[in-house]
Every structure is written in structure tokens, then in C-alpha cells.
Short mmCIF file of C-alpha atoms in Angstrom, two decimals:
data_model
loop_
_atom_site.label_atom_id
_atom_site.label_comp_id
_atom_site.label_asym_id
_atom_site.label_seq_id
_atom_site.Cartn_x
_atom_site.Cartn_y
_atom_site.Cartn_z
CA MET A 221 18.69 4.92 4.17
CA ARG A 222 15.43 2.77 2.52
CA VAL A 223 12.29 1.80 3.08
CA THR A 224 10.48 -0.77 0.92
CA PHE A 225 7.50 1.69 -0.58
CA ARG A 226 4.03 0.65 -1.85
CA GLY A 227 2.59 1.72 -4.80
CA TRP A 228 1.67 0.79 -8.06
CA TRP A 229 4.29 -1.88 -8.33
CA LEU A 230 2.64 -3.35 -5.69
CA VAL A 231 -0.60 -2.84 -7.49
CA THR A 232 1.07 -5.07 -10.31
CA ALA A 233 2.47 -7.59 -7.90
CA LEU A 234 -0.68 -8.22 -6.06
CA ILE A 235 -2.62 -8.98 -8.93
CA LEU A 236 -0.23 -11.20 -10.49
CA VAL A 237 -0.34 -12.74 -7.60
CA PHE A 238 -3.93 -13.08 -7.50
CA ILE A 239 -4.59 -14.48 -11.05
CA PHE A 240 -1.89 -17.36 -10.42
CA SER A 241 -4.07 -18.73 -7.59
CA CYS A 242 -6.05 -20.75 -9.33
CA ARG A 243 -4.96 -24.40 -10.66
CA SER A 244 -4.32 -25.18 -14.12
CA ASP A 245 -3.04 -28.26 -15.77
CA LYS A 246 -0.86 -26.32 -18.53
CA SER A 247 1.89 -26.04 -15.85
CA SER A 248 3.05 -28.40 -13.45
CA LEU A 249 3.92 -25.95 -10.78
CA LEU A 250 0.05 -24.39 -11.41
CA SER A 251 -1.22 -28.19 -9.97
CA LYS A 252 1.90 -29.58 -8.05
CA LYS A 253 1.27 -30.52 -4.82
CA TYR A 254 3.07 -30.37 -1.79
CA SER A 255 2.88 -33.00 0.84
CA PRO A 256 2.16 -32.41 4.53
CA VAL A 257 5.65 -33.18 5.81
CA GLN A 258 7.03 -30.74 3.12
CA LEU A 259 4.36 -27.70 4.25
CA GLN A 260 5.08 -28.23 7.78
CA LYS A 261 8.84 -27.81 7.02
CA ASP A 262 7.94 -24.44 5.57
CA ALA A 263 5.42 -23.40 8.17
CA ALA A 264 8.12 -23.88 10.70
CA LEU A 265 10.88 -21.83 9.17
CA LEU A 266 8.16 -19.24 8.83
CA GLU A 267 7.60 -19.29 12.57
CA LYS A 268 10.87 -19.28 13.25
CA VAL A 269 11.92 -16.14 11.43
CA VAL A 270 8.51 -14.28 11.89
CA MET A 271 8.67 -14.77 15.54
CA GLU A 272 12.36 -13.85 15.59
CA MET A 273 12.62 -11.33 13.81
CA HIS A 274 9.45 -9.69 12.42
CA PRO A 275 9.04 -6.17 14.49
CA ALA A 276 4.69 -6.64 14.64
CA VAL A 277 5.10 -9.48 17.09
CA GLY A 278 3.43 -8.31 20.04
CA LEU A 279 2.16 -5.19 18.85
CA TYR A 280 -1.42 -5.29 17.64
CA THR A 281 -1.95 -8.88 18.51
CA PRO A 282 -0.39 -10.47 22.03
CA ILE A 283 2.82 -13.18 21.14
CA GLU A 284 0.89 -15.84 22.99
CA ARG A 285 -2.03 -15.66 20.40
CA LEU A 286 0.49 -15.33 17.47
CA GLN A 287 2.01 -18.56 18.89
CA LYS A 288 -1.12 -20.43 19.12
CA ASP A 289 -2.13 -18.94 15.71
CA PHE A 290 1.26 -20.62 14.02
CA THR A 291 0.51 -24.00 16.10
CA ASP A 292 -2.90 -24.29 14.91
CA PHE A 293 -1.62 -23.71 11.43
CA ARG A 294 0.90 -26.20 11.48
CA ASN A 295 -1.69 -28.59 12.66
CA ARG A 296 -3.76 -27.89 10.10
CA LEU A 297 -1.64 -29.02 7.56
CA THR A 298 -2.63 -32.79 6.86
CA ASP A 299 -3.67 -32.71 2.95
CA SER A 300 -1.76 -32.03 0.16
CA LEU A 301 -1.76 -28.35 -1.00
CA SER A 302 -0.79 -26.50 -4.26
CA GLN A 303 1.43 -23.21 -4.02
CA GLY A 304 -1.86 -21.08 -4.60
CA GLU A 305 -3.31 -23.39 -1.71
CA PHE A 306 -0.76 -22.67 0.25
CA ARG A 307 0.49 -18.88 -0.03
CA LEU A 308 -3.47 -18.22 0.66
CA ARG A 309 -3.08 -19.58 3.93
CA ILE A 310 -0.03 -17.69 4.81
CA LYS A 311 -1.85 -14.65 3.88
CA LEU A 312 -4.56 -15.34 6.58
CA LEU A 313 -2.08 -16.29 9.09
CA LEU A 314 0.06 -13.40 8.39
CA ASP A 315 -2.59 -10.73 8.35
CA GLU A 316 -2.88 -10.98 12.25
CA LEU A 317 0.34 -8.97 12.01
CA HIS A 318 -1.29 -6.05 10.79
CA CYS A 319 1.47 -4.84 8.74
CA GLY A 320 1.43 -3.28 5.27
CA HIS A 321 4.87 -4.34 4.22
CA THR A 322 4.49 -7.79 4.60
CA GLU A 323 3.42 -9.87 1.59
CA VAL A 324 3.15 -13.20 0.87
CA LEU A 325 4.38 -14.30 -3.58
CA TYR A 326 4.75 -17.15 -5.18
CA SER A 327 8.21 -18.55 -5.78
CA LYS A 328 10.20 -17.34 -8.84
CA ARG A 329 9.72 -20.64 -10.96
CA PHE A 330 5.95 -19.85 -10.88
CA TYR A 331 6.19 -16.80 -12.20
CA LYS A 332 8.21 -17.95 -14.80
CA GLN A 333 5.88 -21.01 -16.10
CA VAL A 334 2.48 -18.67 -16.07
CA LYS A 335 3.72 -15.57 -17.54
CA LYS A 336 2.24 -16.76 -20.77
CA LEU A 337 -0.83 -18.34 -19.66
CA LYS A 338 -4.37 -17.31 -20.35
CA PHE A 339 -7.04 -17.29 -17.40
CA ASN A 340 -10.76 -16.69 -17.49
CA TYR A 341 -12.13 -13.31 -16.52
CA SER A 342 -15.44 -11.81 -16.20
CA PRO A 343 -16.30 -9.46 -19.20
CA TYR A 344 -18.18 -7.21 -17.16
CA VAL A 345 -15.86 -5.32 -15.36
CA PHE A 346 -16.90 -4.43 -11.41
CA LEU A 347 -15.86 -1.09 -9.58
CA PRO A 348 -16.27 -1.53 -5.56
CA ALA A 349 -17.18 2.06 -4.20
CA GLN A 350 -18.77 2.79 -0.50
CA ASP A 351 -19.19 -0.93 0.53
CA LYS A 352 -20.79 -1.40 -2.63
CA LEU A 353 -19.88 -3.11 -6.14
CA TYR A 354 -21.02 -1.25 -9.74
CA VAL A 355 -21.25 -2.48 -13.03
CA LEU A 356 -18.45 -0.46 -14.50
CA GLY A 357 -18.08 -1.65 -18.40
CA TYR A 358 -18.15 -4.53 -20.78
CA LEU A 359 -14.98 -6.29 -22.28
CA GLY A 360 -16.31 -8.42 -24.94
CA LYS A 361 -15.80 -6.99 -28.84
CA LYS A 362 -19.73 -6.72 -29.06
CA GLN A 363 -21.42 -3.71 -28.02
CA ASP A 364 -23.65 -5.04 -24.21
CA SER A 365 -27.02 -3.30 -23.69
CA LEU A 366 -28.12 -6.08 -21.02
CA VAL A 367 -26.87 -4.39 -17.88
CA ARG A 368 -26.06 -0.29 -17.43
CA LYS A 369 -23.00 1.27 -16.30
CA GLY A 370 -23.65 1.75 -12.95
CA ALA A 371 -25.72 -0.97 -12.07
CA LEU A 372 -25.66 -2.10 -8.59
CA VAL A 373 -24.44 -5.59 -7.99
CA GLU A 374 -25.99 -8.07 -5.59
CA GLN A 375 -24.39 -11.47 -6.68
CA ILE A 376 -21.49 -12.76 -8.56
CA ASN A 377 -21.48 -16.65 -9.00
CA GLY A 378 -24.06 -16.93 -6.15
CA ILE A 379 -21.88 -15.15 -3.54
CA GLY A 380 -23.20 -11.69 -2.34
CA ALA A 381 -21.19 -8.88 -2.92
CA ASP A 382 -20.35 -7.59 0.63
CA SER A 383 -19.43 -11.22 1.54
CA ILE A 384 -16.74 -10.60 -1.73
CA LEU A 385 -15.20 -7.45 -0.40
CA ARG A 386 -15.34 -8.46 2.99
CA TYR A 387 -13.18 -11.61 2.48
CA ALA A 388 -10.75 -10.11 0.04
CA ARG A 389 -9.88 -7.78 2.15
CA ARG A 390 -8.08 -10.17 4.17
CA PHE A 391 -5.97 -10.93 1.18
CA VAL A 392 -4.47 -7.43 1.05
CA SER A 393 -1.75 -6.47 3.63
CA SER A 394 -2.25 -2.89 5.40
CA ASP A 395 -1.21 -1.55 8.98
CA GLY A 396 -2.96 -1.25 11.69
CA TYR A 397 -7.29 -2.13 11.84
CA GLY A 398 -8.05 0.14 9.35
CA LYS A 399 -9.69 -0.82 6.00
CA SER A 400 -9.12 2.33 4.05
CA GLY A 401 -5.52 0.73 2.58
CA LYS A 402 -7.03 -2.68 2.04
CA ASP A 403 -10.59 -0.77 0.10
CA TYR A 404 -7.52 1.18 -2.01
CA TYR A 405 -5.92 -1.77 -3.33
CA ILE A 406 -8.86 -3.70 -3.80
CA GLN A 407 -10.50 -0.91 -5.83
CA LEU A 408 -7.79 -0.95 -8.29
CA GLY A 409 -7.62 -4.70 -8.54
CA PHE A 410 -10.66 -6.23 -8.03
CA ASN A 411 -11.53 -7.73 -11.34
CA SER A 412 -8.30 -9.63 -10.51
CA TYR A 413 -8.83 -10.65 -7.12
CA PHE A 414 -12.33 -12.04 -7.93
CA PRO A 415 -11.76 -15.01 -9.64
CA ALA A 416 -8.72 -15.78 -8.38
CA LEU A 417 -10.16 -16.08 -4.75
CA PHE A 418 -13.71 -17.25 -6.02
CA GLY A 419 -13.12 -19.36 -9.07
CA ARG A 420 -12.74 -18.80 -13.05
CA PRO A 421 -15.52 -20.78 -14.36
CA ASP A 422 -16.31 -20.59 -18.15
CA THR A 423 -19.70 -19.27 -17.41
CA PHE A 424 -20.54 -16.41 -14.65
CA GLN A 425 -23.62 -15.70 -13.18
CA LEU A 426 -24.77 -12.29 -12.32
CA LYS A 427 -27.46 -10.37 -10.31
CA VAL A 428 -28.01 -7.09 -10.40
CA GLN A 429 -30.16 -4.20 -9.53
CA ASP A 430 -30.54 -1.83 -12.60
CA GLY A 431 -32.44 1.09 -11.80
CA LYS A 432 -35.73 -0.24 -9.90
CA GLN A 433 -35.65 -3.48 -11.60
CA ARG A 434 -33.35 -6.63 -10.68
CA ARG A 435 -32.13 -9.07 -13.16
CA SER A 436 -29.84 -11.96 -13.45
CA LEU A 437 -28.11 -13.26 -16.17
CA SER A 438 -25.54 -15.97 -17.36
CA TYR A 439 -22.41 -15.23 -19.83
CA ALA A 440 -19.56 -16.64 -21.12
CA ALA A 441 -16.14 -16.17 -19.63
CA LEU A 442 -12.94 -13.96 -21.61
CA ARG A 443 -9.62 -15.76 -21.81
CA LEU A 444 -7.11 -13.09 -21.37
CA LYS A 445 -3.32 -13.22 -20.37
CA SER A 446 -4.30 -9.97 -18.15
CA LEU A 447 -6.91 -7.31 -17.82
CA PRO A 448 -6.56 -3.74 -19.27
CA PRO A 449 -5.84 -0.90 -16.56
CA ILE A 450 -9.09 0.75 -15.28
CA PRO A 451 -8.36 4.44 -15.44
CA LEU A 452 -9.37 6.08 -12.03
CA GLY A 453 -7.94 9.18 -10.27
CA THR A 454 -7.59 12.74 -11.44
CA LYS A 455 -6.58 12.99 -15.50
CA ASP A 456 -3.47 13.83 -16.27
CA ASP A 457 -2.70 17.68 -16.54
CA SER A 458 -0.31 18.78 -18.99
CA LEU A 459 0.62 22.25 -16.88
CA PHE A 460 2.83 20.15 -14.28
CA ARG A 461 6.18 20.92 -14.38
CA LEU A 462 8.37 17.59 -13.53
CA TYR A 463 11.54 16.62 -11.75
CA ARG A 464 11.73 13.37 -13.04
CA HIS A 465 14.24 11.77 -11.14
CA ALA A 466 12.53 12.95 -7.81
CA LYS A 467 9.19 11.71 -9.03
CA LEU A 468 8.17 15.20 -8.20
CA LYS A 469 5.88 17.55 -10.46
CA PHE A 470 4.52 20.75 -9.54
CA ARG A 471 2.21 23.95 -10.63
CA TYR A 472 0.53 27.06 -9.85
CA ILE A 473 -3.04 26.51 -9.83
CA ASP A 474 -4.14 30.28 -9.59
CA SER A 475 -2.89 32.99 -11.89
CA SER A 476 -1.21 35.16 -8.83
CA GLN A 477 1.11 31.92 -8.06
CA SER A 478 0.03 31.97 -4.30
CA VAL A 479 -1.09 28.35 -4.51
CA MET A 480 1.21 25.85 -5.50
CA LEU A 481 0.25 22.41 -6.10
CA MET A 482 3.14 19.59 -5.19
CA LYS A 483 2.68 16.05 -6.32
CA LEU A 484 5.07 13.74 -5.17
CA GLU A 485 4.59 10.29 -6.72
CA LYS A 486 6.98 8.46 -4.41
CA PHE A 487 9.71 9.00 -2.09
CA SER A 488 12.48 8.93 -4.44
CA HIS A 489 16.00 7.44 -3.68
CA GLY A 490 17.71 9.98 -5.68
CA GLY A 491 17.27 13.47 -7.16
CA GLU A 492 15.37 15.18 -4.23
CA VAL A 493 18.23 17.29 -2.92
CA ARG A 494 18.33 19.41 -6.06
CA ALA A 495 14.87 18.97 -6.94
CA TYR A 496 13.84 20.61 -3.03
CA ARG A 497 16.24 23.35 -3.08
CA ARG A 498 14.92 24.21 -6.68
CA PHE A 499 11.21 24.30 -5.78
CA PHE A 500 11.72 26.05 -2.51
CA ARG A 501 13.59 28.53 -3.79
CA ARG A 502 10.84 28.91 -6.10
CA LEU A 503 7.91 29.53 -3.32
CA GLU A 504 10.52 31.93 -1.87
CA LYS A 505 10.67 33.94 -4.85
CA ASN A 506 7.01 33.88 -5.83
CA ASN A 507 5.95 34.92 -1.99
CA THR A 508 3.50 31.63 -2.50
CA GLN A 509 1.11 31.54 0.32
CA GLN A 510 -0.14 28.21 0.22
CA LEU A 511 1.43 24.83 -0.40
CA ILE A 512 -0.64 21.63 -1.40
CA ILE A 513 1.29 18.51 -0.99
CA ASP A 514 -0.64 15.57 -2.98
CA LEU A 515 0.46 12.30 -1.06
CA ARG A 516 -2.70 10.34 -2.41
CA GLY A 517 -1.37 6.78 -4.20
CA ASN A 518 2.56 7.58 -2.43
CA GLY A 519 3.45 4.24 -1.21
CA GLY A 520 6.61 5.77 0.52
CA GLY A 521 10.31 5.20 -0.42
CA SER A 522 12.97 6.61 1.00
CA LEU A 523 13.72 7.56 4.89
CA ALA A 524 16.29 10.25 3.50
CA ASN A 525 13.77 11.92 1.11
CA SER A 526 11.20 12.27 3.62
CA TYR A 527 13.08 13.62 6.46
CA ARG A 528 14.52 16.31 3.79
CA LEU A 529 11.19 17.33 2.65
CA LEU A 530 10.28 17.57 6.08
CA SER A 531 13.38 20.10 7.22
CA TYR A 532 11.74 22.67 5.02
CA LEU A 533 8.21 22.62 6.48
CA MET A 534 8.78 21.72 10.09
CA ASP A 535 8.87 24.29 13.13
CA THR A 536 10.51 22.29 15.97
CA VAL A 537 13.14 19.76 16.37
CA CYS A 538 11.56 16.28 16.58
CA THR A 539 12.39 12.83 16.11
CA GLN A 540 12.19 9.54 14.80
CA THR A 541 13.01 6.08 15.99
CA LEU A 542 13.97 2.78 14.09
CA LYS A 543 14.34 -0.01 16.04
CA SER A 544 15.29 -4.03 16.24
CA ARG A 545 15.28 -7.08 18.03
CA VAL A 546 17.57 -8.67 15.61
CA ARG A 547 21.39 -7.99 14.78
CA HIS A 548 21.37 -10.64 12.07
CA PHE A 549 18.90 -12.09 9.94
CA PRO A 550 17.95 -15.50 11.37
CA GLU A 551 18.21 -18.49 8.97
CA ARG A 552 20.08 -16.48 6.51
CA ARG A 553 20.51 -19.02 3.94
CA HIS A 554 16.98 -18.77 3.03
CA THR A 555 17.29 -14.82 2.58
CA THR A 556 19.92 -12.21 1.30
CA GLY A 557 20.33 -8.61 2.33
CA ASP A 558 22.22 -9.60 5.58
CA LEU A 559 24.84 -6.83 4.82
CA ALA A 560 22.46 -4.10 3.81
CA PHE A 561 20.77 -4.64 7.07
CA ARG A 562 24.04 -4.49 9.06
CA PHE A 563 25.22 -1.57 7.28
CA THR A 564 21.73 0.30 7.90
CA ARG A 565 22.53 -0.11 11.55
CA PHE A 566 25.74 1.22 11.64
CA ALA A 567 24.61 4.31 9.39
CA TYR A 568 22.18 4.99 11.99
CA LYS A 569 24.48 4.61 14.88
CA ILE A 570 26.51 7.56 13.41
CA ILE A 571 23.85 10.01 12.13
CA GLY A 572 21.95 9.20 15.36
CA ARG A 573 21.81 8.25 18.73
CA HIS A 574 21.78 4.70 19.80
CA GLU A 575 20.41 2.92 22.83
CA VAL A 576 20.03 -0.33 24.00
CA ARG A 577 16.88 -1.31 25.89
CA HIS A 578 16.29 -5.40 27.01
CA ASP A 579 16.94 -6.87 23.99
CA THR A 580 16.00 -4.18 21.27
CA ASP A 581 18.23 -1.52 19.76
CA TYR A 582 16.89 1.79 19.09
CA PHE A 583 17.90 4.02 16.49
CA ILE A 584 17.06 7.70 17.22
CA TYR A 585 17.34 10.39 14.46
CA THR A 586 16.76 14.11 15.20
CA LEU A 587 14.65 16.26 12.48
CA ARG A 588 15.85 19.34 12.73
CA PRO A 589 13.89 22.56 10.67
CA ARG A 590 16.24 23.96 7.50
CA LYS A 591 16.96 27.54 8.07
CA LYS A 592 17.41 28.69 4.24
CA ARG A 593 14.33 28.51 2.52
CA HIS A 594 12.25 27.17 4.93
CA TYR A 595 8.58 27.48 3.98
CA ASP A 596 6.20 29.03 6.37
CA GLY A 597 2.97 29.33 4.86
CA LYS A 598 -0.32 27.42 4.66
CA ILE A 599 0.11 24.04 4.21
CA PHE A 600 -2.65 21.23 3.26
CA VAL A 601 -1.96 17.48 2.70
CA LEU A 602 -3.69 15.11 0.64
CA VAL A 603 -3.84 11.86 1.62
CA ASN A 604 -5.80 8.65 1.02
CA GLY A 605 -5.61 4.73 1.79
CA GLY A 606 -2.88 4.27 -1.20
CA SER A 607 -0.69 6.93 1.78
CA TYR A 608 1.68 4.16 2.97
CA SER A 609 4.82 4.43 4.94
CA ALA A 610 7.36 7.41 3.89
CA SER A 611 4.29 9.59 2.80
CA CYS A 612 2.48 8.71 6.23
CA LEU A 613 5.43 9.50 8.00
CA VAL A 614 5.46 13.11 6.22
CA ALA A 615 2.20 13.51 6.85
CA SER A 616 2.23 12.43 10.62
CA TYR A 617 4.37 14.55 11.58
CA LEU A 618 2.93 17.72 9.56
CA LYS A 619 -0.21 16.91 11.32
CA ALA A 620 0.84 16.65 14.74
CA SER A 621 3.21 19.96 14.35
CA GLY A 622 -0.09 21.71 13.51
CA ARG A 623 1.75 22.98 10.56
CA ALA A 624 -1.04 21.28 7.85
CA VAL A 625 -4.58 20.62 7.23
CA ILE A 626 -5.30 17.11 6.13
CA VAL A 627 -7.55 16.34 3.56
CA GLY A 628 -9.03 13.36 2.32
CA GLN A 629 -9.50 9.67 3.30
CA GLU A 630 -7.38 7.64 6.10
CA THR A 631 -3.85 6.52 5.57
CA GLY A 632 -3.44 3.18 4.62
CA GLY A 633 -0.14 3.67 6.60
CA GLY A 634 -0.56 4.00 10.40
CA GLU A 635 -0.09 7.20 12.09
CA GLU A 636 2.55 5.68 14.52
CA GLY A 637 4.88 4.31 12.23
CA CYS A 638 5.31 1.23 10.33
CA ASN A 639 7.71 -2.09 10.10
CA ALA A 640 10.07 -1.36 7.26
CA GLY A 641 13.53 0.08 7.21
CA ILE A 642 15.01 -3.29 5.12
CA THR A 643 12.50 -5.69 3.86
CA PRO A 644 14.04 -8.92 3.14
CA PHE A 645 12.19 -11.84 1.41
CA TYR A 646 12.69 -15.37 2.74
CA THR A 647 12.31 -18.12 0.41
CA LEU A 648 10.51 -21.24 1.87
CA PRO A 649 12.53 -24.49 1.05
CA ALA A 650 10.20 -26.60 -0.03
CA THR A 651 7.43 -24.60 -1.88
CA GLY A 652 10.13 -21.86 -2.90
CA ILE A 653 6.86 -19.35 -1.66
CA GLN A 654 8.46 -15.86 -0.77
CA VAL A 655 7.62 -13.60 2.38
CA ARG A 656 8.63 -10.71 2.77
CA ILE A 657 9.63 -9.74 6.65
CA PRO A 658 10.52 -6.34 7.82
CA ALA A 659 13.81 -6.00 9.75
CA PHE A 660 12.85 -2.44 11.79
CA ARG A 661 9.87 -0.72 13.17
CA VAL A 662 9.92 2.86 12.04
CA GLU A 663 8.31 4.82 14.84
CA HIS A 664 6.77 8.26 14.54
CA ASP A 665 7.90 9.88 18.01
CA LEU A 666 4.39 11.31 18.13
CA CYS A 667 2.29 8.81 19.57
CA ARG A 668 3.07 6.65 22.89
CA LYS A 669 0.61 3.98 22.08
CA PRO A 670 -0.04 2.41 19.05
CA LYS A 671 -3.77 3.14 17.65
CA GLY A 672 -3.79 1.04 15.12
CA ARG A 673 -5.09 3.41 12.55
CA GLY A 674 -3.58 5.82 9.60
CA VAL A 675 -3.79 9.51 9.57
CA ILE A 676 -7.36 10.42 10.07
CA PRO A 677 -7.85 13.80 8.06
CA ASP A 678 -9.27 17.44 9.23
CA TYR A 679 -11.74 16.67 6.32
CA PRO A 680 -12.69 13.33 5.74
CA LEU A 681 -14.28 12.65 2.06
CA ASP A 682 -15.70 9.39 0.50
CA TYR A 683 -16.06 9.23 -3.47
CA SER A 684 -19.31 8.09 -4.64
CA PHE A 685 -19.46 5.65 -7.66
CA LYS A 686 -20.13 8.80 -9.94
CA ASP A 687 -17.32 10.67 -8.26
CA LEU A 688 -14.73 8.06 -9.33
CA VAL A 689 -16.21 7.21 -13.01
CA SER A 690 -16.23 10.81 -13.52
CA ARG A 691 -12.61 11.18 -12.13
CA ARG A 692 -13.30 14.41 -9.82
CA ASP A 693 -10.84 15.54 -7.34
CA LEU A 694 -12.73 16.32 -4.01
CA GLU A 695 -9.69 16.87 -2.25
CA LEU A 696 -8.57 19.62 -4.38
CA GLN A 697 -11.86 21.04 -4.78
CA LYS A 698 -12.28 20.90 -0.58
CA VAL A 699 -8.82 22.55 -0.72
CA LYS A 700 -9.67 25.28 -3.04
CA GLU A 701 -13.03 26.00 -1.01
CA LEU A 702 -10.88 26.38 2.08
CA ILE A 703 -8.97 28.81 0.74
CA ARG A 704 -11.80 30.86 -0.91
CA LYS A 705 -13.23 30.79 2.72
CA GLU A 706 -10.17 32.13 4.18
CA GLN A 707 -9.21 34.87 1.41
CA ASN A 708 -13.25 35.98 2.31
CA ARG A 709 -12.67 36.47 6.06
#
């Protein structure tokens, strides 16, 4: 079965979405205004679909509160708005669902029109870290010497850095109440988020604290189609071996082949059966004592893939539940995928157990440990705010079973589960804005009461600005330290 995943594709999508939030006279759709009647028509469809279909309704925010929010949202649509303005308002509204799989994008025609346009960016590149904002570098052709790398940013265009970060978080969808997932994506895309949310002037104003000195400066914007990517995270390791189709790479990190590092970029929709069989055969043959599973930045993917991985690692039988309040998509003329949704329901009736409670269907799948090549050694799992969906599923079950030590930052995905399974896009009829709405609630049968938080590491770590620019791997360093302590006992 398929779970829509988050990952680098989402970073790209979010950056594109925020880039085009500003208005421009070069493209009719960027400047086009929609009347209150048109906006209210879209708002009515959005409310109907969300309230009838979305599995998070009533989970973190009471139903009565959501209904009031939708009513207030419609009542405030008294002026004409552009797609950019309307999309941001929808984003703020749907943030009350606290769902990492719910997203709002522009219309397809909008993206086609703005594909070749240039926009104003700050030539100074910034990097958020530990709730602060720092100067990372300069994109201009001439070497800049006004502000040092690592200078603390106090204001951009008269807005405090803390206010910028706090406001930007509201536009990044995440599970529950945790902020680690929001911070993860803001860190990767801040330099596109800021001008899109706060304006693209021809001249930027900056206030920084550079050492003991405070200074203000004014500088011209750069016009670019897009910003170059900022290298973050650990450097590529040429010693990794790769199962390309399974998006899995691995290497031993010691000469005795007792500690294996396994990195899953995502839970692929193919190739994992053979890859896992060969991988765990290798562990068995070499009598590998410690397995490190790196799920940092893994936005999820295939449920079947994550189940298969857990079958090699879990010691006991456990269950997972998909539930849905709908049997057919509401307002089907505005979306696609109803057939896939019905097929998924049918498939889960066959491979699992089906129950109906009140108006909700429950599809209960049993996860069973694998006997052949089952791994019984020590397990460490590395996670961060970019760990969502299926990767959070694996981390949740391994932590709850006591099979693994979790190292890193709180996952962006919820420990109790997420809203996914099938995630269709609805196209709002007047503006063409696309809204992704999950059809299933994927529940980890570990937490009976939703906490609204991600998987909390046994060893939490926090990266400073220096750690990030040095591309240190604090999680792997910590695991090596724990292994050394255990070996020296």
C-alpha cells in the first residue's frame, strides 16, 4: 500500500510554493484577483471535503472549533484576493488540523506561467539554528567583507528574526504540536520562505550583531530564478554500498564488521524485498553485533516496505490500524484517485481484519516477526525533524518494543501515527488551488491516547550553527560513544 512521503521533493515543492507568493505584473495569474463570491465558493468546497473526509477532524482540535474557524474564514472573505494571498490564508486555516500530509499548492496553470520568471532575493544567505538566525554567506559576484559568516541576525527589513521564524513555522505543515518538523524544513528553505512571506523589495535592510559590534546595512536585491542549494547534513561517503531501487545504502563503520550503518533515504515502492533479503543475510553471515538505522530526513513512503523492515527487527507480534470515515471521496468531480482508494480498502480487508465502529471503518494489519535471518543484535535509530510517516512508524514501533535506542531530534511525524494512506489533491473550482487531503488515519497501536508529539529520542541532540556549517554528524558520534562505553564495560 502507498503512503505519500515527505522528503526532498517536498522541500522543492514548498520552496516553489513560497517563491510565487508575491505579485508580479509579468504574469496574469500572479496579479489576478478573485472576487469574494469566487473565494467563498472555493471555501465552501474546502470545508465540505475537509469536514467529511479528513481523518484529523476532531483529533487535535475539537470539531466545534474547526466549524467555527471555517465559518469565520468564509465571513472574512469580503475583498478580492490573488492566488498567493488566498493560499496563505488557507494554509493558516488548515494548520489547525496539525497534519503533516495536508498541503496547499497553487494551480497548475500558475506554476506554468511563473516557471521562467526571476524574483528578488537577498544576496546574503541565512541559516536558522537553535531558534536564532545567522549569516551563512553571500551570493553576489564580488567578495563581501561587510558581515562575517556566523554573524547573528537581529532584523531583516525591520522585522525581528524571532518573529520571522515564529511566523514562518505556521506555513509548514507538521504532525501534532511538535516544532522539530517545521524547523527542519524552514532551515532547508528559509532563504526562499522569508522574501515570499515578508516581501521582495529592491533594497534589503539588515541589522546584525557581528562579534561585539552591532551594525546596520542596506544592500540591493539579486534577481534570480531560484537560489542555489545550501549544503547541509553529512557529506557524501564513497564507502557506502547502494541498493539503488530500494533507496538503501550501507557500510560497516569498523574493521571487524561488527557495526553496520544502514541509511534509508525513503521507503521505496519497489526493490526492498531483494534488498532486505541480501542485507540481513550479510548481517547474519558476519555476525554483526550492532545495527545503526539512519532515518534522518526520511519523509516516509511505502507502508509495505516499512512492515517488511520491521519483520526483520521486531521480537513480538503487534498490529497497526488504518481507519477512514469515508467509503467514496466526496465531491469526486474535483479530484482523482477514488478508484485507488477503494482498491486500498479492499486490499486491507484481505490482508488484515476489518471492523466497523459507528461510522468508521478499521483495517487492522498484524505485523509478525520473521524467523529466517531475523536480526537479534543491538539497534540504534537516528531520527530528526525530517523523519515522517513510514520512517516514524518504524522508529515508534522499535522504541515501544525496547528493541532500539533512539538518537537525534524529535521526529516530525507523530509517535501515535499520521494521516496518509491515500492522499488525493482537490482542485478548488474558482482559483484552481490544489489542496492535498489524506483519506486514512494510520494509527500505531502503541499510544491509545494521542499526544501530538513525535518520537522523543533517548539521547536528544541539538545542532548549533557551527555544527551545521562544519557538517558534523552528532548522532553518529553519539552512537559510537555509546558502543565504546558498552564494549569497555
